[in-house]
Amino acid sequence: MNIRIWFHKDVLILGVFVLLALLPTVGQSQSFSESALQAASAMEIGESGSGSDSNPFVWQPPLTDSTASSMAGPLAESSPFWPEVPLWHRQTYAIGPGDTLLGMLLEASVPRLEADNVLEALSNRLDLRRLRVGQQVDLVFAQSGESEPRLAFMAIAPDPVRTITLTRQGDSQFVAGESTKAVFAVSRATTGIIRNSLYADGLEAGIPVSVLLTMIRVYSHDVDFQRDFQPGDQFAVLYEQILTHDGQPVRDGVLLSANLILSGKEKPIYRFTNALGKTDYYDRSGASQKRALLRTPIDGARLTSSFGMRRHPLLGYSKMHKGADFGAPSGTPVYAAGNGAIVEAGRKGAYGNYIRLRHGGDIATAYAHLSRFAPRSRPGLTVMQGDVIGFVGSTGRSTGPHLHYEVLRSGKPVNPLSVVFPAGENLQGPDLQAFHVVAQERDATFTLLLAEQHNQSGAAFTPVAIPCAAGDMC
């Protein structure tokens, strides 16, 4: 329903016009006009007008806060373009599937020339091809005297942080502006029991995907996700969430600390940045979690075939199995076991879709039977440990979806589950002392947040916000 609210029908605005005529200076007139606009915006305004139920424009409460003050100037002042204090109304439009901003403006009766100028003014601040379905666009029209209403102001928030505004300047030109909200990092604490896999149970507990993937990557250095997990094992996670000052989620934050309790044994890790600015994860003693290679480059998989001689399930005779097989659903992400360069990525006989990475020294890893490759998995490109390089499949000579994983030393296959590689650097001196302080603070924060959740009997709680400018919190 297209509803237009014209403020000159209100007695208050009529009184404002009388007072405006008596004011001696332009400056006073402008100031009073802004106050009048704010007063009118705060009033309860009844609906008037009529329209088809299929019309996409719906009246919303007047804009407030910074947007209202931005509108006050161009809408409340008289000027050569607005010879009288203009009357204004607002329309809010929601982008639907297949809609374009140009189409929306034309449907709102904005002339084609002005609509083109709007798009040109926005082009340096907004990717018009990436407007999401449901994206709201506020249009404010002004009418001076008996003239037709003309677009005076526009606002669109492409994400929770930014608001892009457009203000008329001249007969058909527009100037774009931008405002941003302050963002904060808040800490969240979550615990859970592993019944299926760390990934599946972590998602069910509400942990963001990016935090879970970091946790899996860090623990993959010394945890076998097939053999080390037992029913009833537990996890505890402390992580950040980035919010605007009014509580709108912006993005996932970092994993601050975590603990896996496997068969009663704790495996805590903590995020720490040393004096040189290098960030890594360490256990409680300050030992790095990094290893040259991940023990298992996949999460939640079961070991279906070990390294060594075996009776081949398809060929029917004994044959050396040069790697380890991990059964997992088709499409499960496969991670690079270590930093390296892609030397092969393509079809390779019985291996099916195959990737081979060259790491430092004489070490290489191989990944076979993939359903597909990650977009950047091409020969010659480099990858970092934990990057997704492909997805589980059943291509080549295969009995079902699984990952065949090989580790090669000087070109010869070795057992991926028993090979030992050197660990990363451990903290020492002042860095170790600072790390112990951070670890204690993280443990205290985690305990406090869990206590708050318990005291509120499961109700949502509001953690203390920490500005993103503080340290490496964001």
Short mmCIF file of N, CA, C and O in Angstrom, two decimals, residues 305-408:
data_model
loop_
_atom_site.label_atom_id
_atom_site.label_comp_id
_atom_site.label_asym_id
_atom_site.label_seq_id
_atom_site.Cartn_x
_atom_site.Cartn_y
_atom_site.Cartn_z
N SER A 305 40.68 -47.52 6.58
CA SER A 305 41.75 -48.40 6.11
C SER A 305 43.09 -47.77 6.48
O SER A 305 43.33 -46.60 6.19
N SER A 306 43.97 -48.56 7.12
CA SER A 306 45.25 -48.06 7.58
C SER A 306 46.33 -48.24 6.52
O SER A 306 46.14 -48.89 5.49
N PHE A 307 47.49 -47.69 6.83
CA PHE A 307 48.68 -47.82 5.98
C PHE A 307 49.22 -49.26 6.08
O PHE A 307 49.25 -49.85 7.15
N GLY A 308 49.64 -49.82 4.93
CA GLY A 308 50.27 -51.15 4.95
C GLY A 308 49.61 -52.12 3.98
O GLY A 308 48.71 -51.76 3.21
N MET A 309 50.06 -53.38 4.02
CA MET A 309 49.49 -54.41 3.15
C MET A 309 48.03 -54.70 3.53
O MET A 309 47.69 -54.78 4.70
N ARG A 310 47.20 -54.90 2.52
CA ARG A 310 45.80 -55.24 2.77
C ARG A 310 45.24 -55.93 1.54
O ARG A 310 45.80 -55.86 0.44
N ARG A 311 44.11 -56.58 1.71
CA ARG A 311 43.39 -57.17 0.59
C ARG A 311 42.54 -56.07 -0.04
O ARG A 311 41.66 -55.51 0.62
N HIS A 312 42.79 -55.75 -1.28
CA HIS A 312 42.10 -54.64 -1.93
C HIS A 312 40.63 -54.98 -2.08
O HIS A 312 40.27 -56.05 -2.58
N PRO A 313 39.74 -54.09 -1.66
CA PRO A 313 38.30 -54.39 -1.68
C PRO A 313 37.72 -54.55 -3.08
O PRO A 313 36.67 -55.18 -3.25
N LEU A 314 38.36 -53.98 -4.11
CA LEU A 314 37.84 -54.08 -5.47
C LEU A 314 38.65 -55.07 -6.32
O LEU A 314 38.09 -55.83 -7.11
N LEU A 315 39.98 -55.07 -6.14
CA LEU A 315 40.82 -55.93 -6.97
C LEU A 315 40.85 -57.37 -6.46
O LEU A 315 41.13 -58.30 -7.23
N GLY A 316 40.60 -57.58 -5.18
CA GLY A 316 40.50 -58.93 -4.66
C GLY A 316 41.81 -59.58 -4.31
O GLY A 316 41.84 -60.79 -4.02
N TYR A 317 42.93 -58.88 -4.31
CA TYR A 317 44.20 -59.47 -3.92
C TYR A 317 44.95 -58.49 -3.02
O TYR A 317 44.60 -57.30 -2.93
N SER A 318 45.99 -59.02 -2.33
CA SER A 318 46.75 -58.20 -1.40
C SER A 318 47.58 -57.17 -2.16
O SER A 318 48.21 -57.49 -3.16
N LYS A 319 47.57 -55.96 -1.63
CA LYS A 319 48.27 -54.85 -2.29
C LYS A 319 48.68 -53.85 -1.23
O LYS A 319 47.96 -53.63 -0.24
N MET A 320 49.83 -53.23 -1.40
CA MET A 320 50.30 -52.22 -0.46
C MET A 320 49.37 -51.00 -0.48
O MET A 320 49.13 -50.41 -1.54
N HIS A 321 48.86 -50.65 0.68
CA HIS A 321 48.04 -49.44 0.80
C HIS A 321 48.95 -48.32 1.27
O HIS A 321 49.47 -48.34 2.39
N LYS A 322 49.18 -47.33 0.41
CA LYS A 322 50.22 -46.33 0.63
C LYS A 322 49.80 -45.15 1.48
O LYS A 322 50.57 -44.19 1.64
N GLY A 323 48.59 -45.19 1.99
CA GLY A 323 48.13 -44.08 2.81
C GLY A 323 47.11 -44.54 3.82
O GLY A 323 47.05 -45.72 4.18
N ALA A 324 46.31 -43.60 4.31
CA ALA A 324 45.23 -43.89 5.24
C ALA A 324 43.93 -43.40 4.61
O ALA A 324 43.90 -42.32 3.99
N ASP A 325 42.87 -44.19 4.77
CA ASP A 325 41.56 -43.82 4.24
C ASP A 325 40.66 -43.34 5.38
O ASP A 325 40.58 -43.99 6.43
N PHE A 326 39.97 -42.21 5.14
CA PHE A 326 39.04 -41.67 6.12
C PHE A 326 37.66 -41.58 5.48
O PHE A 326 37.46 -40.84 4.51
N GLY A 327 36.71 -42.34 5.98
CA GLY A 327 35.35 -42.29 5.47
C GLY A 327 34.62 -41.07 5.98
O GLY A 327 34.66 -40.75 7.18
N ALA A 328 33.96 -40.36 5.09
CA ALA A 328 33.22 -39.15 5.46
C ALA A 328 32.18 -38.87 4.38
O ALA A 328 32.32 -39.34 3.24
N PRO A 329 31.13 -38.13 4.71
CA PRO A 329 30.11 -37.80 3.70
C PRO A 329 30.70 -37.04 2.52
O PRO A 329 31.64 -36.25 2.68
N SER A 330 30.18 -37.28 1.35
CA SER A 330 30.62 -36.55 0.16
C SER A 330 30.43 -35.06 0.37
O SER A 330 29.39 -34.61 0.87
N GLY A 331 31.45 -34.27 0.02
CA GLY A 331 31.39 -32.82 0.18
C GLY A 331 32.06 -32.32 1.45
O GLY A 331 32.17 -31.10 1.65
N THR A 332 32.51 -33.23 2.34
CA THR A 332 33.21 -32.80 3.55
C THR A 332 34.52 -32.10 3.17
O THR A 332 35.27 -32.59 2.33
N PRO A 333 34.82 -30.94 3.77
CA PRO A 333 36.05 -30.22 3.40
C PRO A 333 37.31 -31.01 3.73
O PRO A 333 37.39 -31.70 4.75
N VAL A 334 38.30 -30.90 2.86
CA VAL A 334 39.62 -31.50 3.06
C VAL A 334 40.63 -30.36 3.19
O VAL A 334 40.62 -29.44 2.37
N TYR A 335 41.49 -30.42 4.22
CA TYR A 335 42.41 -29.33 4.52
C TYR A 335 43.84 -29.66 4.07
O TYR A 335 44.25 -30.83 4.09
N ALA A 336 44.58 -28.62 3.72
CA ALA A 336 46.00 -28.80 3.46
C ALA A 336 46.68 -29.17 4.77
O ALA A 336 46.53 -28.49 5.78
N ALA A 337 47.44 -30.27 4.76
CA ALA A 337 48.07 -30.74 5.99
C ALA A 337 49.19 -29.82 6.46
O ALA A 337 49.57 -29.85 7.63
N GLY A 338 49.74 -29.00 5.57
CA GLY A 338 50.80 -28.08 5.95
C GLY A 338 50.97 -27.01 4.89
O GLY A 338 50.36 -27.06 3.81
N ASN A 339 51.79 -26.01 5.20
CA ASN A 339 52.10 -24.99 4.20
C ASN A 339 52.84 -25.63 3.03
O ASN A 339 53.68 -26.51 3.22
N GLY A 340 52.51 -25.23 1.82
CA GLY A 340 53.20 -25.82 0.68
C GLY A 340 52.71 -25.29 -0.64
O GLY A 340 51.89 -24.36 -0.70
N ALA A 341 53.21 -25.89 -1.71
CA ALA A 341 52.82 -25.52 -3.08
C ALA A 341 52.10 -26.69 -3.73
O ALA A 341 52.45 -27.86 -3.52
N ILE A 342 51.09 -26.37 -4.52
CA ILE A 342 50.35 -27.40 -5.25
C ILE A 342 51.16 -27.79 -6.49
O ILE A 342 51.43 -26.95 -7.35
N VAL A 343 51.55 -29.05 -6.57
CA VAL A 343 52.32 -29.51 -7.72
C VAL A 343 51.44 -30.32 -8.69
O VAL A 343 51.78 -30.43 -9.88
N GLU A 344 50.34 -30.88 -8.19
CA GLU A 344 49.39 -31.58 -9.06
C GLU A 344 47.98 -31.29 -8.56
O GLU A 344 47.74 -31.26 -7.35
N ALA A 345 47.07 -31.13 -9.50
CA ALA A 345 45.66 -30.97 -9.16
C ALA A 345 44.85 -31.34 -10.40
O ALA A 345 44.74 -30.54 -11.33
N GLY A 346 44.31 -32.54 -10.40
CA GLY A 346 43.55 -32.99 -11.56
C GLY A 346 43.23 -34.47 -11.46
O GLY A 346 43.40 -35.09 -10.41
N ARG A 347 42.79 -35.03 -12.57
CA ARG A 347 42.46 -36.45 -12.61
C ARG A 347 43.75 -37.28 -12.67
O ARG A 347 44.67 -36.96 -13.41
N LYS A 348 43.80 -38.38 -11.87
CA LYS A 348 45.00 -39.20 -11.83
C LYS A 348 44.61 -40.68 -11.69
O LYS A 348 44.71 -41.28 -10.62
N GLY A 349 44.18 -41.29 -12.79
CA GLY A 349 43.90 -42.72 -12.84
C GLY A 349 43.00 -43.21 -11.73
O GLY A 349 41.93 -42.65 -11.47
N ALA A 350 43.45 -44.27 -11.02
CA ALA A 350 42.64 -44.87 -9.96
C ALA A 350 42.45 -43.94 -8.77
O ALA A 350 41.54 -44.14 -7.97
N TYR A 351 43.30 -42.92 -8.66
CA TYR A 351 43.15 -41.96 -7.56
C TYR A 351 41.94 -41.04 -7.77
O TYR A 351 41.50 -40.36 -6.84
N GLY A 352 41.42 -40.95 -8.99
CA GLY A 352 40.35 -40.01 -9.26
C GLY A 352 40.86 -38.58 -9.20
O GLY A 352 41.99 -38.29 -9.61
N ASN A 353 40.05 -37.69 -8.67
CA ASN A 353 40.47 -36.30 -8.51
C ASN A 353 41.53 -36.25 -7.41
O ASN A 353 41.28 -36.66 -6.27
N TYR A 354 42.70 -35.70 -7.75
CA TYR A 354 43.89 -35.88 -6.93
C TYR A 354 44.63 -34.55 -6.77
O TYR A 354 44.75 -33.77 -7.72
N ILE A 355 45.13 -34.30 -5.56
CA ILE A 355 45.96 -33.12 -5.29
C ILE A 355 47.23 -33.59 -4.60
O ILE A 355 47.19 -34.42 -3.68
N ARG A 356 48.35 -33.02 -5.01
CA ARG A 356 49.63 -33.31 -4.35
C ARG A 356 50.27 -31.99 -3.98
O ARG A 356 50.38 -31.07 -4.80
N LEU A 357 50.72 -31.90 -2.70
CA LEU A 357 51.37 -30.70 -2.19
C LEU A 357 52.83 -30.99 -1.88
O LEU A 357 53.15 -32.07 -1.35
N ARG A 358 53.70 -30.04 -2.18
CA ARG A 358 55.10 -30.13 -1.80
C ARG A 358 55.34 -29.19 -0.63
O ARG A 358 55.06 -27.99 -0.69
N HIS A 359 55.84 -29.75 0.47
CA HIS A 359 56.11 -28.98 1.68
C HIS A 359 57.61 -28.73 1.80
O HIS A 359 58.38 -29.04 0.87
N GLY A 360 58.05 -28.19 2.91
CA GLY A 360 59.47 -27.91 3.08
C GLY A 360 60.30 -29.19 3.11
O GLY A 360 59.83 -30.26 3.51
N GLY A 361 61.53 -29.08 2.68
CA GLY A 361 62.42 -30.23 2.68
C GLY A 361 61.99 -31.27 1.67
O GLY A 361 61.68 -30.95 0.52
N ASP A 362 61.95 -32.53 2.11
CA ASP A 362 61.63 -33.63 1.18
C ASP A 362 60.24 -34.20 1.44
O ASP A 362 59.95 -35.34 1.10
N ILE A 363 59.35 -33.42 2.04
CA ILE A 363 58.02 -33.91 2.43
C ILE A 363 56.96 -33.48 1.41
O ILE A 363 56.96 -32.35 0.93
N ALA A 364 56.07 -34.41 1.09
CA ALA A 364 54.91 -34.13 0.24
C ALA A 364 53.69 -34.84 0.81
O ALA A 364 53.82 -35.82 1.56
N THR A 365 52.50 -34.35 0.49
CA THR A 365 51.26 -35.02 0.87
C THR A 365 50.36 -35.13 -0.36
O THR A 365 50.46 -34.32 -1.30
N ALA A 366 49.48 -36.13 -0.34
CA ALA A 366 48.58 -36.36 -1.47
C ALA A 366 47.18 -36.64 -0.95
O ALA A 366 47.00 -37.24 0.13
N TYR A 367 46.17 -36.24 -1.74
CA TYR A 367 44.76 -36.34 -1.36
C TYR A 367 44.00 -36.84 -2.58
O TYR A 367 44.05 -36.21 -3.65
N ALA A 368 43.28 -37.97 -2.43
CA ALA A 368 42.68 -38.62 -3.60
C ALA A 368 41.19 -38.90 -3.41
O ALA A 368 40.67 -38.86 -2.29
N HIS A 369 40.52 -39.21 -4.55
CA HIS A 369 39.10 -39.54 -4.65
C HIS A 369 38.20 -38.34 -4.33
O HIS A 369 37.05 -38.51 -3.94
N LEU A 370 38.72 -37.12 -4.51
CA LEU A 370 37.95 -35.91 -4.20
C LEU A 370 36.77 -35.77 -5.16
O LEU A 370 36.85 -36.12 -6.34
N SER A 371 35.68 -35.23 -4.64
CA SER A 371 34.52 -34.96 -5.50
C SER A 371 34.77 -33.73 -6.37
O SER A 371 34.37 -33.69 -7.53
N ARG A 372 35.48 -32.75 -5.81
CA ARG A 372 35.81 -31.54 -6.55
C ARG A 372 36.95 -30.83 -5.84
O ARG A 372 37.30 -31.15 -4.69
N PHE A 373 37.51 -29.83 -6.52
CA PHE A 373 38.62 -29.06 -5.97
C PHE A 373 38.10 -27.71 -5.45
O PHE A 373 37.10 -27.19 -5.93
N ALA A 374 38.81 -27.16 -4.49
CA ALA A 374 38.52 -25.79 -4.05
C ALA A 374 38.88 -24.83 -5.19
O ALA A 374 39.73 -25.14 -6.04
N PRO A 375 38.26 -23.64 -5.24
CA PRO A 375 38.49 -22.72 -6.37
C PRO A 375 39.96 -22.37 -6.61
O PRO A 375 40.36 -22.19 -7.76
N ARG A 376 40.77 -22.30 -5.55
CA ARG A 376 42.17 -21.90 -5.73
C ARG A 376 43.12 -23.08 -5.74
O ARG A 376 44.34 -22.91 -5.60
N SER A 377 42.62 -24.28 -5.92
CA SER A 377 43.48 -25.46 -5.96
C SER A 377 43.94 -25.69 -7.39
O SER A 377 43.35 -26.48 -8.14
N ARG A 378 45.02 -24.99 -7.76
CA ARG A 378 45.58 -25.12 -9.10
C ARG A 378 47.10 -25.25 -9.01
O ARG A 378 47.71 -24.64 -8.12
N PRO A 379 47.72 -26.03 -9.87
CA PRO A 379 49.17 -26.20 -9.82
C PRO A 379 49.89 -24.86 -9.87
O PRO A 379 49.53 -23.95 -10.63
N GLY A 380 50.92 -24.74 -9.02
CA GLY A 380 51.71 -23.52 -8.97
C GLY A 380 51.32 -22.57 -7.85
O GLY A 380 52.11 -21.71 -7.47
N LEU A 381 50.10 -22.73 -7.32
CA LEU A 381 49.66 -21.85 -6.24
C LEU A 381 50.10 -22.41 -4.89
O LEU A 381 50.29 -23.62 -4.73
N THR A 382 50.27 -21.52 -3.91
CA THR A 382 50.65 -21.94 -2.57
C THR A 382 49.43 -21.97 -1.66
O THR A 382 48.45 -21.25 -1.89
N VAL A 383 49.50 -22.81 -0.65
CA VAL A 383 48.41 -22.92 0.34
C VAL A 383 49.02 -22.87 1.73
O VAL A 383 50.21 -23.15 1.92
N MET A 384 48.19 -22.51 2.68
CA MET A 384 48.61 -22.50 4.08
C MET A 384 47.96 -23.67 4.80
O MET A 384 46.90 -24.17 4.39
N GLN A 385 48.61 -24.09 5.85
CA GLN A 385 48.08 -25.20 6.64
C GLN A 385 46.66 -24.88 7.10
O GLN A 385 46.38 -23.82 7.63
N GLY A 386 45.75 -25.83 6.87
CA GLY A 386 44.36 -25.64 7.25
C GLY A 386 43.47 -25.07 6.17
O GLY A 386 42.25 -25.02 6.33
N ASP A 387 44.05 -24.61 5.04
CA ASP A 387 43.23 -24.13 3.93
C ASP A 387 42.43 -25.29 3.34
O ASP A 387 42.93 -26.42 3.23
N VAL A 388 41.19 -25.02 2.94
CA VAL A 388 40.39 -26.03 2.26
C VAL A 388 40.91 -26.16 0.82
O VAL A 388 40.96 -25.18 0.08
N ILE A 389 41.30 -27.38 0.43
CA ILE A 389 41.84 -27.58 -0.92
C ILE A 389 40.92 -28.44 -1.79
O ILE A 389 41.06 -28.47 -3.01
N GLY A 390 39.97 -29.13 -1.18
CA GLY A 390 39.05 -29.98 -1.94
C GLY A 390 37.97 -30.53 -1.04
O GLY A 390 37.86 -30.13 0.14
N PHE A 391 37.19 -31.47 -1.60
CA PHE A 391 36.05 -32.00 -0.87
C PHE A 391 35.95 -33.51 -1.10
O PHE A 391 36.22 -34.00 -2.21
N VAL A 392 35.56 -34.21 -0.05
CA VAL A 392 35.49 -35.67 -0.09
C VAL A 392 34.56 -36.12 -1.21
O VAL A 392 33.51 -35.52 -1.47
N GLY A 393 34.98 -37.20 -1.89
CA GLY A 393 34.15 -37.78 -2.95
C GLY A 393 34.44 -39.26 -3.10
O GLY A 393 34.98 -39.91 -2.20
N SER A 394 34.11 -39.79 -4.28
CA SER A 394 34.32 -41.21 -4.56
C SER A 394 34.76 -41.40 -6.01
O SER A 394 34.37 -42.36 -6.67
N THR A 395 35.59 -40.48 -6.50
CA THR A 395 36.07 -40.57 -7.89
C THR A 395 37.20 -41.59 -7.98
O THR A 395 37.87 -41.89 -7.00
N GLY A 396 37.43 -42.10 -9.17
CA GLY A 396 38.48 -43.08 -9.37
C GLY A 396 38.05 -44.46 -8.88
O GLY A 396 36.86 -44.79 -8.84
N ARG A 397 39.02 -45.29 -8.49
CA ARG A 397 38.73 -46.65 -8.02
C ARG A 397 38.37 -46.56 -6.54
O ARG A 397 39.24 -46.53 -5.66
N SER A 398 37.09 -46.53 -6.26
CA SER A 398 36.61 -46.27 -4.90
C SER A 398 35.32 -47.02 -4.63
O SER A 398 34.50 -47.20 -5.54
N THR A 399 35.15 -47.46 -3.38
CA THR A 399 33.93 -48.17 -2.99
C THR A 399 32.90 -47.25 -2.37
O THR A 399 31.77 -47.67 -2.11
N GLY A 400 33.25 -46.01 -2.11
CA GLY A 400 32.32 -45.06 -1.50
C GLY A 400 33.04 -43.80 -1.11
O GLY A 400 34.28 -43.69 -1.21
N PRO A 401 32.33 -42.77 -0.66
CA PRO A 401 32.95 -41.48 -0.32
C PRO A 401 33.99 -41.62 0.78
O PRO A 401 33.69 -42.13 1.87
N HIS A 402 35.21 -41.22 0.51
CA HIS A 402 36.27 -41.21 1.51
C HIS A 402 37.45 -40.41 0.98
O HIS A 402 37.54 -40.12 -0.21
N LEU A 403 38.34 -40.05 1.91
CA LEU A 403 39.59 -39.39 1.55
C LEU A 403 40.73 -40.40 1.67
O LEU A 403 40.90 -41.04 2.71
N HIS A 404 41.50 -40.55 0.60
CA HIS A 404 42.75 -41.30 0.67
C HIS A 404 43.87 -40.28 0.86
O HIS A 404 44.08 -39.40 0.03
N TYR A 405 44.60 -40.41 1.98
CA TYR A 405 45.60 -39.42 2.37
C TYR A 405 46.96 -40.09 2.46
O TYR A 405 47.13 -41.11 3.12
N GLU A 406 47.94 -39.49 1.78
CA GLU A 406 49.30 -40.03 1.78
C GLU A 406 50.29 -38.97 2.26
O GLU A 406 50.12 -37.78 1.99
N VAL A 407 51.31 -39.43 2.98
CA VAL A 407 52.48 -38.62 3.32
C VAL A 407 53.69 -39.28 2.68
O VAL A 407 53.90 -40.50 2.84
N LEU A 408 54.48 -38.49 1.96
CA LEU A 408 55.65 -39.03 1.26
C LEU A 408 56.92 -38.32 1.73
O LEU A 408 56.93 -37.09 1.85
#
